[in-house]
MMTF fields as JSON, N, C-alpha, C and O atoms, coordinates in Angstrom:
{
  "mmtfVersion": "1.0.0",
  "mmtfProducer": "UNKNOWN",
  "numBonds": 479,
  "numAtoms": 480,
  "numGroups": 120,
  "numChains": 1,
  "numModels": 1,
  "chainsPerModel": [1],
  "groupsPerChain": [120],
  "chainIdList": ["A"],
  "bondAtomList": [4, 2, 8, 6, 12, 10, 16, 14, 20, 18, 24, 22, 28, 26, 32, 30, 36, 34, 40, 38, 44, 42, 48, 46, 52, 50, 56, 54, 60, 58, 64, 62, 68, 66, 72, 70, 76, 74, 80, 78, 84, 82, 88, 86, 92, 90, 96, 94, 100, 98, 104, 102, 108, 106, 112, 110, 116, 114, 120, 118, 124, 122, 128, 126, 132, 130, 136, 134, 140, 138, 144, 142, 148, 146, 152, 150, 156, 154, 160, 158, 164, 162, 168, 166, 172, 170, 176, 174, 180, 178, 184, 182, 188, 186, 192, 190, 196, 194, 200, 198, 204, 202, 208, 206, 212, 210, 216, 214, 220, 218, 224, 222, 228, 226, 232, 230, 236, 234, 240, 238, 244, 242, 248, 246, 252, 250, 256, 254, 260, 258, 264, 262, 268, 266, 272, 270, 276, 274, 280, 278, 284, 282, 288, 286, 292, 290, 296, 294, 300, 298, 304, 302, 308, 306, 312, 310, 316, 314, 320, 318, 324, 322, 328, 326, 332, 330, 336, 334, 340, 338, 344, 342, 348, 346, 352, 350, 356, 354, 360, 358, 364, 362, 368, 366, 372, 370, 376, 374, 380, 378, 384, 382, 388, 386, 392, 390, 396, 394, 400, 398, 404, 402, 408, 406, 412, 410, 416, 414, 420, 418, 424, 422, 428, 426, 432, 430, 436, 434, 440, 438, 444, 442, 448, 446, 452, 450, 456, 454, 460, 458, 464, 462, 468, 466, 472, 470, 476, 474],
  "bondOrderList": [1, 1, 1, 1, 1, 1, 1, 1, 1, 1, 1, 1, 1, 1, 1, 1, 1, 1, 1, 1, 1, 1, 1, 1, 1, 1, 1, 1, 1, 1, 1, 1, 1, 1, 1, 1, 1, 1, 1, 1, 1, 1, 1, 1, 1, 1, 1, 1, 1, 1, 1, 1, 1, 1, 1, 1, 1, 1, 1, 1, 1, 1, 1, 1, 1, 1, 1, 1, 1, 1, 1, 1, 1, 1, 1, 1, 1, 1, 1, 1, 1, 1, 1, 1, 1, 1, 1, 1, 1, 1, 1, 1, 1, 1, 1, 1, 1, 1, 1, 1, 1, 1, 1, 1, 1, 1, 1, 1, 1, 1, 1, 1, 1, 1, 1, 1, 1, 1, 1],
  "groupList": [{"groupName": "MET", "atomNameList": ["N", "CA", "C", "O"], "elementList": ["N", "C", "C", "O"], "formalChargeList": [0, 0, 0, 0], "bondAtomList": [1, 0, 2, 1, 3, 2], "bondOrderList": [1, 1, 2], "singleLetterCode": "M", "chemCompType": "L-PEPTIDE LINKING"}, {"groupName": "SER", "atomNameList": ["N", "CA", "C", "O"], "elementList": ["N", "C", "C", "O"], "formalChargeList": [0, 0, 0, 0], "bondAtomList": [1, 0, 2, 1, 3, 2], "bondOrderList": [1, 1, 2], "singleLetterCode": "S", "chemCompType": "L-PEPTIDE LINKING"}, {"groupName": "PHE", "atomNameList": ["N", "CA", "C", "O"], "elementList": ["N", "C", "C", "O"], "formalChargeList": [0, 0, 0, 0], "bondAtomList": [1, 0, 2, 1, 3, 2], "bondOrderList": [1, 1, 2], "singleLetterCode": "F", "chemCompType": "L-PEPTIDE LINKING"}, {"groupName": "VAL", "atomNameList": ["N", "CA", "C", "O"], "elementList": ["N", "C", "C", "O"], "formalChargeList": [0, 0, 0, 0], "bondAtomList": [1, 0, 2, 1, 3, 2], "bondOrderList": [1, 1, 2], "singleLetterCode": "V", "chemCompType": "L-PEPTIDE LINKING"}, {"groupName": "LEU", "atomNameList": ["N", "CA", "C", "O"], "elementList": ["N", "C", "C", "O"], "formalChargeList": [0, 0, 0, 0], "bondAtomList": [1, 0, 2, 1, 3, 2], "bondOrderList": [1, 1, 2], "singleLetterCode": "L", "chemCompType": "L-PEPTIDE LINKING"}, {"groupName": "ASP", "atomNameList": ["N", "CA", "C", "O"], "elementList": ["N", "C", "C", "O"], "formalChargeList": [0, 0, 0, 0], "bondAtomList": [1, 0, 2, 1, 3, 2], "bondOrderList": [1, 1, 2], "singleLetterCode": "D", "chemCompType": "L-PEPTIDE LINKING"}, {"groupName": "ASN", "atomNameList": ["N", "CA", "C", "O"], "elementList": ["N", "C", "C", "O"], "formalChargeList": [0, 0, 0, 0], "bondAtomList": [1, 0, 2, 1, 3, 2], "bondOrderList": [1, 1, 2], "singleLetterCode": "N", "chemCompType": "L-PEPTIDE LINKING"}, {"groupName": "LYS", "atomNameList": ["N", "CA", "C", "O"], "elementList": ["N", "C", "C", "O"], "formalChargeList": [0, 0, 0, 0], "bondAtomList": [1, 0, 2, 1, 3, 2], "bondOrderList": [1, 1, 2], "singleLetterCode": "K", "chemCompType": "L-PEPTIDE LINKING"}, {"groupName": "ILE", "atomNameList": ["N", "CA", "C", "O"], "elementList": ["N", "C", "C", "O"], "formalChargeList": [0, 0, 0, 0], "bondAtomList": [1, 0, 2, 1, 3, 2], "bondOrderList": [1, 1, 2], "singleLetterCode": "I", "chemCompType": "L-PEPTIDE LINKING"}, {"groupName": "THR", "atomNameList": ["N", "CA", "C", "O"], "elementList": ["N", "C", "C", "O"], "formalChargeList": [0, 0, 0, 0], "bondAtomList": [1, 0, 2, 1, 3, 2], "bondOrderList": [1, 1, 2], "singleLetterCode": "T", "chemCompType": "L-PEPTIDE LINKING"}, {"groupName": "GLY", "atomNameList": ["N", "CA", "C", "O"], "elementList": ["N", "C", "C", "O"], "formalChargeList": [0, 0, 0, 0], "bondAtomList": [1, 0, 2, 1, 3, 2], "bondOrderList": [1, 1, 2], "singleLetterCode": "G", "chemCompType": "PEPTIDE LINKING"}, {"groupName": "ARG", "atomNameList": ["N", "CA", "C", "O"], "elementList": ["N", "C", "C", "O"], "formalChargeList": [0, 0, 0, 0], "bondAtomList": [1, 0, 2, 1, 3, 2], "bondOrderList": [1, 1, 2], "singleLetterCode": "R", "chemCompType": "L-PEPTIDE LINKING"}, {"groupName": "ALA", "atomNameList": ["N", "CA", "C", "O"], "elementList": ["N", "C", "C", "O"], "formalChargeList": [0, 0, 0, 0], "bondAtomList": [1, 0, 2, 1, 3, 2], "bondOrderList": [1, 1, 2], "singleLetterCode": "A", "chemCompType": "L-PEPTIDE LINKING"}, {"groupName": "GLN", "atomNameList": ["N", "CA", "C", "O"], "elementList": ["N", "C", "C", "O"], "formalChargeList": [0, 0, 0, 0], "bondAtomList": [1, 0, 2, 1, 3, 2], "bondOrderList": [1, 1, 2], "singleLetterCode": "Q", "chemCompType": "L-PEPTIDE LINKING"}, {"groupName": "HIS", "atomNameList": ["N", "CA", "C", "O"], "elementList": ["N", "C", "C", "O"], "formalChargeList": [0, 0, 0, 0], "bondAtomList": [1, 0, 2, 1, 3, 2], "bondOrderList": [1, 1, 2], "singleLetterCode": "H", "chemCompType": "L-PEPTIDE LINKING"}, {"groupName": "GLU", "atomNameList": ["N", "CA", "C", "O"], "elementList": ["N", "C", "C", "O"], "formalChargeList": [0, 0, 0, 0], "bondAtomList": [1, 0, 2, 1, 3, 2], "bondOrderList": [1, 1, 2], "singleLetterCode": "E", "chemCompType": "L-PEPTIDE LINKING"}, {"groupName": "TRP", "atomNameList": ["N", "CA", "C", "O"], "elementList": ["N", "C", "C", "O"], "formalChargeList": [0, 0, 0, 0], "bondAtomList": [1, 0, 2, 1, 3, 2], "bondOrderList": [1, 1, 2], "singleLetterCode": "W", "chemCompType": "L-PEPTIDE LINKING"}, {"groupName": "PRO", "atomNameList": ["N", "CA", "C", "O"], "elementList": ["N", "C", "C", "O"], "formalChargeList": [0, 0, 0, 0], "bondAtomList": [1, 0, 2, 1, 3, 2], "bondOrderList": [1, 1, 2], "singleLetterCode": "P", "chemCompType": "L-PEPTIDE LINKING"}, {"groupName": "TYR", "atomNameList": ["N", "CA", "C", "O"], "elementList": ["N", "C", "C", "O"], "formalChargeList": [0, 0, 0, 0], "bondAtomList": [1, 0, 2, 1, 3, 2], "bondOrderList": [1, 1, 2], "singleLetterCode": "Y", "chemCompType": "L-PEPTIDE LINKING"}],
  "groupTypeList": [0, 1, 1, 2, 3, 4, 5, 5, 6, 4, 5, 4, 7, 8, 9, 6, 10, 11, 8, 1, 0, 9, 9, 10, 12, 5, 12, 8, 11, 13, 14, 4, 11, 9, 7, 4, 10, 4, 2, 4, 10, 15, 16, 2, 4, 5, 9, 9, 8, 10, 3, 17, 16, 2, 11, 5, 3, 4, 3, 7, 6, 17, 6, 8, 3, 3, 8, 13, 5, 0, 4, 7, 5, 13, 8, 4, 1, 9, 13, 10, 3, 8, 15, 8, 9, 11, 2, 5, 2, 5, 18, 13, 1, 12, 6, 11, 2, 4, 11, 3, 5, 2, 9, 3, 4, 9, 9, 15, 10, 2, 8, 5, 2, 1, 13, 15, 3, 10, 10, 8],
  "groupIdList": [1, 2, 3, 4, 5, 6, 7, 8, 9, 10, 11, 12, 13, 14, 15, 16, 17, 18, 19, 20, 21, 22, 23, 24, 25, 26, 27, 28, 29, 30, 31, 32, 33, 34, 35, 36, 37, 38, 39, 40, 41, 42, 43, 44, 45, 46, 47, 48, 49, 50, 51, 52, 53, 54, 55, 56, 57, 58, 59, 60, 61, 62, 63, 64, 65, 66, 67, 68, 69, 70, 71, 72, 73, 74, 75, 76, 77, 78, 79, 80, 81, 82, 83, 84, 85, 86, 87, 88, 89, 90, 91, 92, 93, 94, 95, 96, 97, 98, 99, 100, 101, 102, 103, 104, 105, 106, 107, 108, 109, 110, 111, 112, 113, 114, 115, 116, 117, 118, 119, 120],
  "secStructList": [7, 7, 7, 7, 7, 5, 7, 6, 6, 1, 1, 5, 7, 3, 3, 6, 6, 3, 3, 7, 7, 7, 7, 6, 6, 6, 2, 2, 2, 2, 2, 2, 2, 2, 2, 6, 6, 1, 7, 6, 6, 7, 7, 1, 1, 7, 1, 1, 7, 1, 7, 7, 0, 0, 0, 0, 0, 1, 1, 1, 1, 7, 7, 1, 6, 6, 2, 2, 2, 2, 2, 2, 2, 2, 6, 6, 6, 1, 6, 6, 5, 7, 7, 7, 7, 7, 7, 7, 7, 7, 3, 3, 6, 6, 6, 6, 3, 3, 7, 7, 7, 7, 7, 7, 7, 5, 6, 6, 5, 7, 7, 7, 7, 7, 7, 7, 3, 3, 7, 7],
  "xCoordList": [5.611, 7.498, 8.366, 8.089, 9.676, 10.12, 12.255, 12.958, 12.54, 13.59, 14.384, 13.949, 15.724, 16.443, 16.316, 16.174, 16.408, 16.174, 17.142, 17.971, 17.206, 18.611, 18.6, 17.629, 19.774, 19.762, 19.947, 19.768, 20.327, 20.095, 21.106, 21.172, 22.441, 23.396, 23.356, 24.367, 22.222, 22.09, 22.31, 21.641, 23.481, 23.928, 23.004, 22.206, 23.261, 22.056, 22.325, 23.287, 20.448, 20.106, 20.146, 19.289, 21.535, 20.813, 20.829, 21.746, 19.667, 19.546, 19.597, 19.007, 20.251, 20.538, 21.596, 22.305, 21.878, 23.225, 22.241, 22.949, 21.147, 20.557, 20.059, 19.799, 19.83, 19.751, 17.999, 17.1, 17.995, 16.07, 15.426, 15.777, 14.556, 13.586, 12.523, 12.468, 11.774, 11.071, 9.965, 10.249, 8.761, 8.045, 6.905, 6.964, 6.02, 4.547, 4.616, 5.014, 4.263, 4.817, 5.547, 5.679, 6.69, 7.612, 9.178, 10.307, 8.68, 9.713, 9.485, 10.353, 8.582, 8.315, 8.791, 8.604, 9.392, 9.805, 10.991, 11.615, 11.461, 12.828, 13.25, 14.425, 12.62, 12.561, 13.13, 14.091, 11.653, 12.279, 13.747, 14.802, 13.433, 14.795, 16.25, 17.098, 16.459, 17.441, 17.942, 18.865, 16.598, 16.088, 17.167, 18.308, 15.867, 16.594, 17.932, 18.449, 18.418, 20.194, 20.945, 22.059, 20.996, 22.037, 22.027, 21.141, 23.736, 24.348, 24.974, 25.642, 24.329, 23.912, 25.937, 26.653, 26.551, 27.629, 28.145, 29.094, 27.43, 28.02, 27.643, 28.497, 26.819, 26.508, 27.695, 27.894, 28.213, 29.701, 28.794, 28.816, 27.921, 26.958, 26.443, 26.467, 25.711, 25.49, 25.688, 25.243, 26.292, 26.767, 25.774, 25.921, 25.082, 23.704, 22.838, 22.756, 21.931, 21.495, 22.0, 22.952, 20.866, 21.093, 20.439, 19.819, 20.847, 20.51, 21.05, 21.638, 21.421, 22.637, 22.614, 22.437, 22.928, 23.12, 24.033, 23.839, 24.814, 26.905, 26.031, 25.53, 26.06, 26.053, 24.468, 24.337, 23.702, 22.133, 22.36, 22.65, 22.045, 21.196, 22.891, 22.676, 23.541, 24.961, 25.0, 25.727, 24.28, 25.161, 25.479, 24.475, 25.763, 25.317, 24.708, 25.004, 23.112, 22.397, 21.718, 21.608, 21.337, 20.379, 19.158, 18.48, 18.788, 17.448, 17.035, 17.319, 15.619, 14.663, 14.148, 14.483, 13.263, 12.093, 12.788, 12.305, 13.802, 14.997, 14.928, 14.893, 14.937, 15.359, 13.74, 13.725, 13.06, 11.947, 11.112, 9.925, 11.731, 11.314, 11.96, 11.327, 13.77, 13.827, 13.597, 13.847, 13.006, 12.971, 11.197, 10.812, 10.804, 9.288, 9.792, 9.649, 10.602, 10.75, 10.871, 10.195, 12.051, 12.528, 11.465, 11.802, 10.26, 9.156, 9.234, 9.935, 7.898, 7.287, 7.815, 7.311, 8.982, 9.955, 9.992, 10.352, 9.51, 10.138, 8.709, 7.518, 9.59, 8.137, 6.674, 6.842, 5.916, 4.933, 4.602, 3.761, 4.629, 4.896, 3.97, 4.239, 2.233, 1.109, 1.192, 1.355, 0.953, 1.031, 1.513, 1.535, 2.193, 2.114, 0.855, 0.209, 0.896, -0.412, -0.071, -0.658, 1.566, 1.566, 3.279, 3.959, 3.349, 5.128, 5.413, 5.05, 5.991, 6.796, 8.306, 9.112, 8.468, 9.861, 10.589, 9.789, 11.729, 12.058, 14.07, 14.921, 14.202, 15.91, 16.174, 15.546, 17.414, 17.442, 19.557, 20.515, 19.257, 20.967, 22.178, 23.375, 21.297, 22.886, 23.626, 24.838, 22.903, 23.108, 23.542, 24.027, 22.946, 22.668, 22.231, 22.654, 21.197, 20.397, 18.835, 18.119, 18.792, 17.796, 16.635, 17.038, 15.936, 14.095, 13.661, 14.05, 12.921, 11.893, 10.402, 10.615, 9.645, 8.567, 7.546, 8.361, 6.855, 5.411, 4.774, 4.669, 3.845, 3.086, 2.643, 2.355, 2.613, 2.163, 2.009, 2.66, 0.361, -0.457, 0.215, 0.405, 0.754, 1.094, 0.038, -1.168, 0.67, 0.268, -0.249, -1.26, 0.785, -0.354, -0.161, 0.495, -1.265, -1.389, -1.016, -0.721, -1.04, -0.553, 1.225, 1.662, 1.705, 3.313, 3.907, 4.677, 3.602, 4.796, 5.815, 6.078, 6.399, 8.421, 8.923, 8.252, 9.874, 11.092, 12.515, 12.991, 12.963, 13.854, 15.128, 15.587, 16.179, 17.558, 18.408, 19.275, 18.976, 20.352, 20.6, 19.943, 22.479, 23.437, 22.91, 22.293, 23.547, 23.71, 24.682, 25.302, 25.839, 27.13, 27.329, 28.464],
  "yCoordList": [-29.143, -29.311, -28.021, -26.829, -28.719, -27.348, -27.354, -28.316, -26.415, -25.827, -24.352, -23.254, -24.92, -24.276, -22.31, -22.118, -21.694, -20.521, -20.161, -19.768, -20.298, -18.775, -17.392, -16.662, -17.087, -15.554, -15.316, -16.307, -13.817, -13.857, -13.536, -12.626, -14.757, -15.088, -16.496, -17.123, -17.146, -18.205, -19.261, -20.294, -18.93, -19.543, -18.998, -18.085, -19.793, -20.304, -18.888, -18.294, -18.735, -17.612, -17.806, -18.324, -17.205, -17.919, -16.342, -15.524, -16.222, -15.883, -16.073, -17.017, -15.213, -15.23, -16.136, -15.832, -17.05, -17.699, -19.306, -20.306, -19.4, -20.83, -20.641, -19.487, -21.711, -21.549, -21.536, -22.208, -20.279, -20.573, -21.262, -21.377, -21.683, -22.413, -21.644, -20.533, -22.728, -22.221, -23.437, -24.592, -22.755, -23.573, -23.155, -22.6, -24.338, -23.584, -23.375, -24.372, -22.042, -21.65, -21.183, -20.994, -20.616, -20.164, -21.304, -21.029, -22.183, -23.275, -23.941, -24.196, -23.909, -24.465, -23.336, -23.172, -22.641, -21.48, -21.377, -21.086, -21.679, -22.004, -23.018, -23.307, -23.434, -24.76, -25.083, -25.687, -24.111, -23.473, -22.715, -23.03, -21.424, -20.995, -21.452, -20.573, -22.548, -23.717, -24.646, -24.621, -25.382, -26.173, -25.468, -25.786, -23.85, -23.755, -22.892, -22.678, -22.5, -21.683, -22.58, -22.117, -24.107, -24.726, -25.676, -26.329, -25.335, -25.499, -27.183, -27.697, -27.719, -28.631, -29.647, -29.161, -30.19, -30.471, -29.602, -29.989, -28.603, -28.225, -28.804, -28.33, -29.506, -30.161, -31.32, -31.765, -31.694, -32.214, -33.569, -34.545, -33.461, -34.521, -35.521, -36.741, -34.449, -35.665, -34.802, -33.664, -35.08, -34.452, -34.382, -33.472, -35.058, -35.609, -34.569, -34.142, -33.892, -33.026, -30.928, -30.15, -31.005, -29.667, -29.281, -30.036, -27.992, -27.144, -26.874, -25.869, -27.812, -27.821, -26.039, -25.661, -25.714, -23.645, -23.569, -22.65, -23.962, -24.58, -24.988, -24.258, -25.856, -26.521, -26.942, -28.121, -26.216, -26.168, -24.633, -24.104, -23.947, -22.527, -20.905, -20.239, -20.667, -20.022, -20.72, -21.681, -20.782, -21.157, -20.914, -20.415, -20.757, -20.0, -20.894, -21.883, -20.249, -20.751, -22.155, -23.202, -22.127, -22.881, -23.095, -22.461, -24.57, -24.886, -24.502, -24.893, -23.022, -22.913, -23.821, -24.027, -24.85, -25.811, -26.596, -26.591, -27.055, -28.254, -27.561, -28.153, -25.98, -25.358, -24.695, -24.456, -24.571, -24.812, -25.872, -25.67, -27.455, -27.811, -28.397, -29.154, -28.182, -28.893, -28.382, -28.941, -27.059, -25.292, -26.638, -26.915, -26.968, -27.171, -28.2, -28.001, -29.702, -30.615, -30.684, -31.409, -29.662, -29.361, -28.507, -28.347, -28.027, -27.537, -28.456, -29.037, -29.17, -29.851, -31.08, -31.965, -30.552, -32.519, -31.991, -32.791, -30.507, -30.085, -30.569, -30.581, -30.996, -31.521, -30.212, -29.459, -30.174, -29.55, -28.855, -28.099, -28.659, -28.507, -29.424, -30.623, -28.669, -29.648, -30.032, -31.008, -28.498, -27.72, -26.747, -26.33, -25.648, -24.724, -24.677, -25.423, -23.188, -22.567, -21.217, -20.896, -20.716, -20.258, -19.473, -18.951, -19.801, -19.84, -18.793, -18.974, -17.844, -17.005, -17.216, -17.8, -16.605, -17.546, -16.306, -15.925, -15.664, -14.296, -14.79, -14.724, -15.333, -15.068, -14.39, -14.208, -13.868, -12.914, -13.158, -12.966, -13.746, -14.84, -13.383, -13.484, -12.132, -11.275, -11.202, -11.386, -10.962, -11.579, -12.982, -13.049, -14.13, -14.843, -15.014, -15.491, -14.212, -13.427, -14.487, -14.697, -14.874, -15.66, -15.456, -15.848, -15.157, -15.147, -16.066, -17.051, -16.328, -17.343, -16.93, -17.377, -16.497, -16.233, -17.453, -18.176, -18.051, -19.08, -18.57, -17.345, -19.746, -19.681, -20.806, -21.226, -21.415, -22.54, -23.065, -23.049, -23.953, -24.388, -25.309, -26.316, -25.395, -26.234, -26.911, -26.666, -27.719, -27.49, -26.748, -26.667, -26.327, -24.813, -23.051, -22.11, -23.14, -22.109, -22.066, -23.016, -21.145, -20.327, -19.557, -18.925, -19.905, -18.898, -18.493, -19.209, -17.238, -16.48, -16.712, -16.856, -16.783, -16.908, -16.618, -16.871, -16.141, -15.506, -15.369, -14.931, -16.156, -16.373, -16.017, -17.159, -15.213, -14.886, -15.342, -15.407, -15.901, -16.683, -15.375, -14.815, -15.484, -15.112, -13.01, -12.057, -13.388, -11.523, -11.405, -12.465, -9.486, -10.285, -8.896, -8.481],
  "zCoordList": [0.614, -0.305, 0.175, 0.038, 0.875, 1.335, 1.129, 0.821, 1.337, 0.817, 1.359, 1.706, 1.241, 1.917, 0.733, -0.474, 1.484, 0.718, 0.573, 1.394, -1.244, -1.655, -1.586, -1.387, -1.768, -1.533, -3.693, -4.402, -4.386, -5.112, -5.816, -6.642, -5.304, -6.064, -6.008, -6.323, -5.614, -4.907, -3.959, -3.94, -2.981, -1.494, -0.87, -1.085, 0.054, 1.148, 2.144, 2.631, 2.096, 3.535, 4.913, 5.629, 5.295, 7.124, 7.581, 7.508, 8.011, 9.149, 10.984, 11.509, 11.679, 12.404, 12.618, 13.577, 12.073, 12.618, 11.809, 11.685, 11.464, 10.623, 9.409, 9.07, 8.526, 7.774, 7.501, 8.005, 6.308, 6.166, 5.213, 4.039, 5.69, 4.772, 3.79, 3.264, 3.818, 2.731, 1.897, 1.579, 1.717, 1.879, -0.73, -1.827, 0.457, -0.334, -1.72, -2.322, -2.682, -3.673, -4.03, -5.24, -2.792, -2.765, -3.31, -3.718, -3.119, -1.869, -4.537, -5.373, -4.59, -6.244, -7.089, -8.295, -6.305, -7.919, -8.064, -9.084, -6.747, -6.334, -6.786, -7.009, -6.899, -7.881, -9.099, -9.577, -9.573, -11.509, -11.379, -11.931, -10.316, -11.15, -10.324, -10.166, -9.915, -9.55, -11.285, -12.099, -11.06, -12.396, -13.471, -13.809, -14.03, -15.05, -14.929, -16.026, -14.134, -13.702, -13.731, -13.978, -13.565, -13.225, -14.742, -15.293, -15.155, -16.506, -16.243, -15.346, -17.607, -17.407, -16.668, -17.544, -16.129, -15.851, -14.271, -13.588, -13.994, -13.439, -11.725, -10.975, -11.102, -10.105, -10.044, -11.174, -9.421, -8.948, -8.674, -9.424, -7.371, -7.267, -7.98, -7.817, -9.248, -10.388, -11.5, -11.347, -12.673, -13.503, -14.804, -15.619, -14.917, -15.502, -15.722, -16.874, -14.532, -14.523, -15.229, -15.271, -15.522, -15.59, -17.424, -18.173, -17.635, -19.167, -19.442, -19.044, -20.736, -21.416, -22.891, -24.049, -21.607, -22.078, -22.768, -23.564, -22.895, -23.55, -24.987, -25.842, -24.911, -25.699, -26.755, -27.083, -27.071, -27.238, -27.617, -28.69, -25.933, -26.409, -26.601, -27.614, -26.218, -26.453, -27.362, -27.109, -29.058, -29.618, -31.203, -30.693, -32.403, -33.672, -33.281, -32.611, -34.062, -34.925, -34.047, -34.686, -32.773, -32.592, -33.002, -33.81, -32.043, -32.621, -32.069, -30.937, -32.14, -31.122, -30.848, -29.681, -31.272, -31.547, -29.819, -28.686, -30.26, -29.728, -27.778, -26.699, -28.189, -27.438, -26.659, -25.451, -27.132, -26.23, -26.089, -25.831, -26.273, -25.361, -24.464, -23.729, -24.2, -23.49, -22.36, -21.292, -22.513, -21.436, -20.369, -19.233, -21.964, -21.491, -20.427, -19.221, -21.133, -20.109, -18.829, -18.1, -18.364, -17.594, -16.506, -15.333, -16.993, -15.761, -15.579, -14.75, -16.97, -16.605, -15.399, -14.708, -15.637, -15.118, -12.896, -12.032, -12.607, -11.485, -10.718, -11.027, -9.427, -8.122, -7.68, -6.72, -8.167, -7.966, -9.16, -8.675, -9.947, -11.192, -11.608, -11.687, -12.049, -13.135, -14.648, -15.381, -14.683, -16.338, -16.418, -15.26, -17.382, -17.749, -18.72, -19.456, -18.227, -18.921, -20.471, -21.504, -19.546, -20.837, -20.624, -19.74, -21.984, -22.037, -23.163, -24.325, -22.798, -23.876, -24.077, -23.354, -25.217, -25.178, -26.105, -26.96, -26.161, -27.048, -27.135, -26.249, -28.852, -28.507, -29.441, -30.484, -28.988, -29.674, -29.745, -28.996, -31.345, -31.813, -32.38, -32.649, -32.405, -32.526, -30.99, -30.879, -30.026, -28.856, -27.663, -26.534, -28.885, -28.642, -26.13, -25.077, -26.728, -25.266, -25.466, -26.445, -24.322, -24.225, -22.868, -21.773, -22.906, -22.623, -22.199, -22.826, -21.298, -21.441, -20.159, -19.032, -20.259, -19.365, -19.093, -19.667, -18.86, -17.738, -17.349, -17.298, -16.762, -15.893, -16.316, -17.436, -14.879, -14.173, -13.138, -12.093, -13.693, -12.546, -11.843, -12.526, -10.504, -9.296, -8.136, -8.111, -7.281, -6.59, -5.373, -4.676, -5.466, -4.229, -4.992, -4.544, -6.644, -7.471, -8.771, -9.497, -8.973, -10.566, -10.218, -9.256, -11.229, -10.476, -11.528, -12.168, -11.845, -13.135, -12.811, -11.617, -13.43, -13.899, -14.596, -15.597, -14.899, -16.059, -15.297, -14.25, -16.731, -16.678, -17.257, -17.268, -17.814, -18.217, -18.75, -17.879, -20.011, -19.746, -21.239, -22.117, -20.524, -21.945, -22.068, -21.593, -22.806, -23.432, -23.758, -23.835, -24.351, -24.693, -24.02, -23.784]
}
């Protein structure tokens, strides 16, 4: 598996006039980052993909079980991911902040990952 390298702003990383590429565990990590960071409907080429952050997560009184299952489905459907071996979830309703930390077994070994969304 290979992928274009994205910088911290999720823009293509260009080095010496060339688009940088990544492979292996780094590519899987980037796919996870992109997949979990994409809001449902955001990508104009396919508005059916992405996480429904606004609809299901960043709302008053969200269903925590639904959110956890949705995130696990997104993780497990990422190319190269075999299984989730650790999944920690922290939702703070007062400021609508969510943090998910997990470890996955992939075709390239274990990957630790963390994602934050929201906050006032």
